[in-house]
Short mmCIF file of C-alpha atoms in Angstrom, two decimals:
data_model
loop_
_atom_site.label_atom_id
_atom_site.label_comp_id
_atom_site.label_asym_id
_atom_site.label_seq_id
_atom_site.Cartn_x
_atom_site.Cartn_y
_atom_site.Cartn_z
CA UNK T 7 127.18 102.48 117.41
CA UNK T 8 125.55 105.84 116.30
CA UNK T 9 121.60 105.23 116.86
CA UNK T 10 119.55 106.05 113.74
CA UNK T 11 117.36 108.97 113.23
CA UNK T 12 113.66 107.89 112.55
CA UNK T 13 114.29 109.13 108.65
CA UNK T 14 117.04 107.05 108.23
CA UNK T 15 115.17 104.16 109.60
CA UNK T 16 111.78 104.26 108.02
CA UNK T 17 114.16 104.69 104.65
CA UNK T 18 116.43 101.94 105.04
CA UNK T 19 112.75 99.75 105.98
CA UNK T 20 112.09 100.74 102.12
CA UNK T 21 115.81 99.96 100.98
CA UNK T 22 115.00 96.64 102.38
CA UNK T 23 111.91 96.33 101.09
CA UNK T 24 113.38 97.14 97.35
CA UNK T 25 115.24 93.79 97.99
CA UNK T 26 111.97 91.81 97.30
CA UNK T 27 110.99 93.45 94.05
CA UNK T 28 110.81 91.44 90.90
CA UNK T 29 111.28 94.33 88.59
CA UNK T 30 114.37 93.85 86.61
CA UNK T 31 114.43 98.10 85.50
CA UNK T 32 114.47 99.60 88.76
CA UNK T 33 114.42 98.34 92.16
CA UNK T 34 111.84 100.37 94.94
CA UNK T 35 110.44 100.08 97.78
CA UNK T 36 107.88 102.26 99.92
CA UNK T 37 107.21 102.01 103.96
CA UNK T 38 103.78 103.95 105.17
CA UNK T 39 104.69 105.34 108.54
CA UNK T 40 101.87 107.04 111.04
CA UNK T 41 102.67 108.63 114.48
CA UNK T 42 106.31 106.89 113.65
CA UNK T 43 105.16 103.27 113.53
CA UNK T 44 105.11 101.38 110.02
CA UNK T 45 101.41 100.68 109.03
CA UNK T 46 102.27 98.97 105.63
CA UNK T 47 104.93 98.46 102.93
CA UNK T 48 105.52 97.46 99.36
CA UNK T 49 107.84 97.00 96.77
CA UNK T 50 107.48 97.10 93.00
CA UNK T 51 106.50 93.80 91.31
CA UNK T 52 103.33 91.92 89.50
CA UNK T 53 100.25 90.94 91.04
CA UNK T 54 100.11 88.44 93.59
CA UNK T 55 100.50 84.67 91.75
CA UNK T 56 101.45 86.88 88.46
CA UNK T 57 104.12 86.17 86.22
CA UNK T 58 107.24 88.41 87.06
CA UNK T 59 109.30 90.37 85.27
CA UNK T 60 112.47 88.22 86.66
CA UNK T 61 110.86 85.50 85.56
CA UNK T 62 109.33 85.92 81.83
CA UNK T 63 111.07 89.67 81.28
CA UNK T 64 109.07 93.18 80.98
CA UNK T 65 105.51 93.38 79.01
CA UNK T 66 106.18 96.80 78.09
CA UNK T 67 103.76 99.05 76.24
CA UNK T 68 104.68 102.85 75.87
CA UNK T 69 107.87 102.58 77.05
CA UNK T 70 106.18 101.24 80.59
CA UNK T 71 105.66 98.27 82.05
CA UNK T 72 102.39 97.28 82.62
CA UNK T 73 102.85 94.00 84.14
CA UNK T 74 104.16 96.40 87.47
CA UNK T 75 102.60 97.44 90.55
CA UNK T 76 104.76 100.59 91.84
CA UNK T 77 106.05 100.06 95.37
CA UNK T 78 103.86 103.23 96.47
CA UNK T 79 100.46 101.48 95.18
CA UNK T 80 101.16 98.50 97.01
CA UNK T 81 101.83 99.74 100.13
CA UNK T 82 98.66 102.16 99.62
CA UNK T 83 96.48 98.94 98.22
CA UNK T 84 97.91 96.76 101.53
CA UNK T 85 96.65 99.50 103.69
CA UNK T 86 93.25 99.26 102.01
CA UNK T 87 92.94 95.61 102.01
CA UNK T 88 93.42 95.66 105.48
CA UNK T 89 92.00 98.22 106.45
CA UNK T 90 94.49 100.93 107.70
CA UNK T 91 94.04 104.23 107.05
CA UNK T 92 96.70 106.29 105.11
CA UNK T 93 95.40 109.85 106.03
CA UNK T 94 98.22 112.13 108.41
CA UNK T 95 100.58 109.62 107.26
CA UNK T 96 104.42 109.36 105.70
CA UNK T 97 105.71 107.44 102.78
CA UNK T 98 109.53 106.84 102.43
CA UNK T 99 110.45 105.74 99.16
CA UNK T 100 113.80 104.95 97.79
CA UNK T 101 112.66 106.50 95.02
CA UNK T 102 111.14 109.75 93.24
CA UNK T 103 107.55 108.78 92.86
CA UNK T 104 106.04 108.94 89.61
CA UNK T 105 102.77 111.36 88.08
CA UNK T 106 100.66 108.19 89.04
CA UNK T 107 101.67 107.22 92.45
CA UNK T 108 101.80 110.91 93.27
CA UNK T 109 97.85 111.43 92.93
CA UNK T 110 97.30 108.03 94.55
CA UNK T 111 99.60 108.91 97.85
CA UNK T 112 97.67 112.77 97.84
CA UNK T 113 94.24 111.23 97.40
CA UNK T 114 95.45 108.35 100.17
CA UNK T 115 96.12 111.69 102.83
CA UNK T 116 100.02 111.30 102.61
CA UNK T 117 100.85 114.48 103.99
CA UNK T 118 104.88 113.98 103.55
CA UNK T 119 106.81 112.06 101.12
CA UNK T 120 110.59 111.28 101.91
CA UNK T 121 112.62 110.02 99.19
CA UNK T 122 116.26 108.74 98.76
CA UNK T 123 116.98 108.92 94.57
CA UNK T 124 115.44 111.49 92.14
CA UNK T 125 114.10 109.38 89.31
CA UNK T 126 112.72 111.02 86.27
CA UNK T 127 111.17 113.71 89.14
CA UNK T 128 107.70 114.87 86.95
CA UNK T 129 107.72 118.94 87.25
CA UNK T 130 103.37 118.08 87.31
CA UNK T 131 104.11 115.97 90.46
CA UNK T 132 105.55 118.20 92.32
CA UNK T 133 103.04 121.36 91.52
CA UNK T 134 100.63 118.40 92.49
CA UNK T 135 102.17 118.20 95.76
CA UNK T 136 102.18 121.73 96.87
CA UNK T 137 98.72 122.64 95.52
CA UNK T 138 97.73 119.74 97.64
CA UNK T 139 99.91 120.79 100.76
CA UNK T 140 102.01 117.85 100.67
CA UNK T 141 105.65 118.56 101.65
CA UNK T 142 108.17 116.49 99.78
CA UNK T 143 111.62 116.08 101.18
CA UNK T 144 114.69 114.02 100.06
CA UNK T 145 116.36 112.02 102.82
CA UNK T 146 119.24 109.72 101.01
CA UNK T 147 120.48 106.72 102.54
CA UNK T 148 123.52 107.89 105.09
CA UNK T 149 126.42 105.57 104.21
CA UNK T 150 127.60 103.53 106.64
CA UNK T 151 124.39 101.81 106.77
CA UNK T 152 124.56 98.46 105.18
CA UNK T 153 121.57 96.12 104.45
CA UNK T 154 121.62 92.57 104.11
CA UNK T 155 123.02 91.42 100.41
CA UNK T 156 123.80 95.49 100.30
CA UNK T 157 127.18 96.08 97.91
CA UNK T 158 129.28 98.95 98.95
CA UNK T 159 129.77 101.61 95.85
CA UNK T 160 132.49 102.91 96.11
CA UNK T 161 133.11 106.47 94.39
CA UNK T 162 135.14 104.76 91.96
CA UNK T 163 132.89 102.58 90.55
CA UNK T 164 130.65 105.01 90.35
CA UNK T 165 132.94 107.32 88.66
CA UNK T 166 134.29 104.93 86.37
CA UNK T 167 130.77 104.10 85.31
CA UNK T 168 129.87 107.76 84.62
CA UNK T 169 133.42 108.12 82.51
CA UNK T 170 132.12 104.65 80.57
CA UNK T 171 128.66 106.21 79.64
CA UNK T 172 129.87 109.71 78.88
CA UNK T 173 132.42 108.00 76.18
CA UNK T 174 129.12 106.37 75.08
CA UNK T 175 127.22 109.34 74.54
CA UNK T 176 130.27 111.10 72.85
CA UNK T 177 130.00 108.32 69.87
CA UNK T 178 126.84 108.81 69.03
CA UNK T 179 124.28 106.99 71.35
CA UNK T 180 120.74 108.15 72.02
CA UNK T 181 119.76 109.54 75.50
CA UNK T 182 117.67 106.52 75.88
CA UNK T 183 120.59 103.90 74.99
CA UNK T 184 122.41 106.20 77.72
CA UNK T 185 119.15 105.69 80.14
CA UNK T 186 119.03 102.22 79.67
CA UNK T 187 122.89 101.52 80.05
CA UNK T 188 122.73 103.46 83.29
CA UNK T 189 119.73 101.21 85.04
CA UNK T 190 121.59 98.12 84.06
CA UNK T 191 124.93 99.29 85.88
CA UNK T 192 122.68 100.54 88.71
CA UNK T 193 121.58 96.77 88.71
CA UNK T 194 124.63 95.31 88.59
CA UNK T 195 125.25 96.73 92.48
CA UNK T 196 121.38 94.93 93.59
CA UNK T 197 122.11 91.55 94.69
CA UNK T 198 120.68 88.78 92.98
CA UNK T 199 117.49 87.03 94.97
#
């Protein structure tokens, strides 16, 4: 068995941690990581006791849902609450992180985020990041590593579902119909909790 690398491992810690989430748009998770030991994690979902989006749907206002922590915040806020500090630290997310979560993880003293998916990557962000000196790297997910409840996608499902929403667009639907029927067939390969 091929031992991982410590990118691979802090990322799949954030795949897993995606598993918990209890937003029903897009799945993330986010492990804090300081002289290569994990200092906090999160996943995207409501406030602790809240109603979740699983549960009751989206409140959505703007096109956003506001009833959402991002992954990122929570595993900044967990630091806080107990008391870790974030500065010289890592965040791996399985995701791009948005304008918001960027200015949190500079002003927390992230110096390097990892990610595995680009995700409606903000151009702001990412001058953000380098006038602040934080590198930014993508590190996907090698395959071959499986996570508990993890479905394998194949290239053909994959492919099929690009050939499905390209037929889509061609008769006539909006880029957001096209957004939206891509996140739910990126759903249907998360396992239900």
């Amino acid at each position: 068995m091929k031992r991982l690398s410590w990118d691979q491992y802090f990322m799949a810690q954030s795949h897993l941690l995606a598993t918990r989430s209890t937003c029903t748009r897009l799945v993330v998770g986010a492990t804090i990581v300081r002289d290569k030991r994990i200092i906090a994690g999160g996943y995207n979902g409501s406030i602790s006791g809240g109603t979740h989006c699983v549960d009751d749907g989206c409140y959505v206002k703007d096109g956003h849902c506001v009833r959402t922590i991002h992954a990122e915040m929570n595993a900044i806020l967990q630091c806080a609450k107990f008391g870790e500090p974030t500065d010289h630290s890592e965040i791996y997310v399985t995701h791009y992180p948005c304008l918001q979560c960027c200015k949190a993880i500079i002003q927390a003293g992230i110096q390097t985020v990892y990610y595995a998916n680009d995700y409606k990557n903000d151009a702001y962000a990412a001058e953000l990041y380098q006038m602040a000196g934080v590198q930014v790297k993508k590190v996907p997910l090698e395959k071959g590593i499986s996570l508990p409840g993890q479905v394998d996608n194949t290239s053909k499902q994959l492919d099929y579902i690009s050939e499905l929403l390209a037929k889509i667009e061609a008769n006539g639907a909006s880029g957001k119909e096209i957004c939206d029927l891509q996140q739910q067939a990126e759903r249907l390969f998360v396992p239900d909790n």
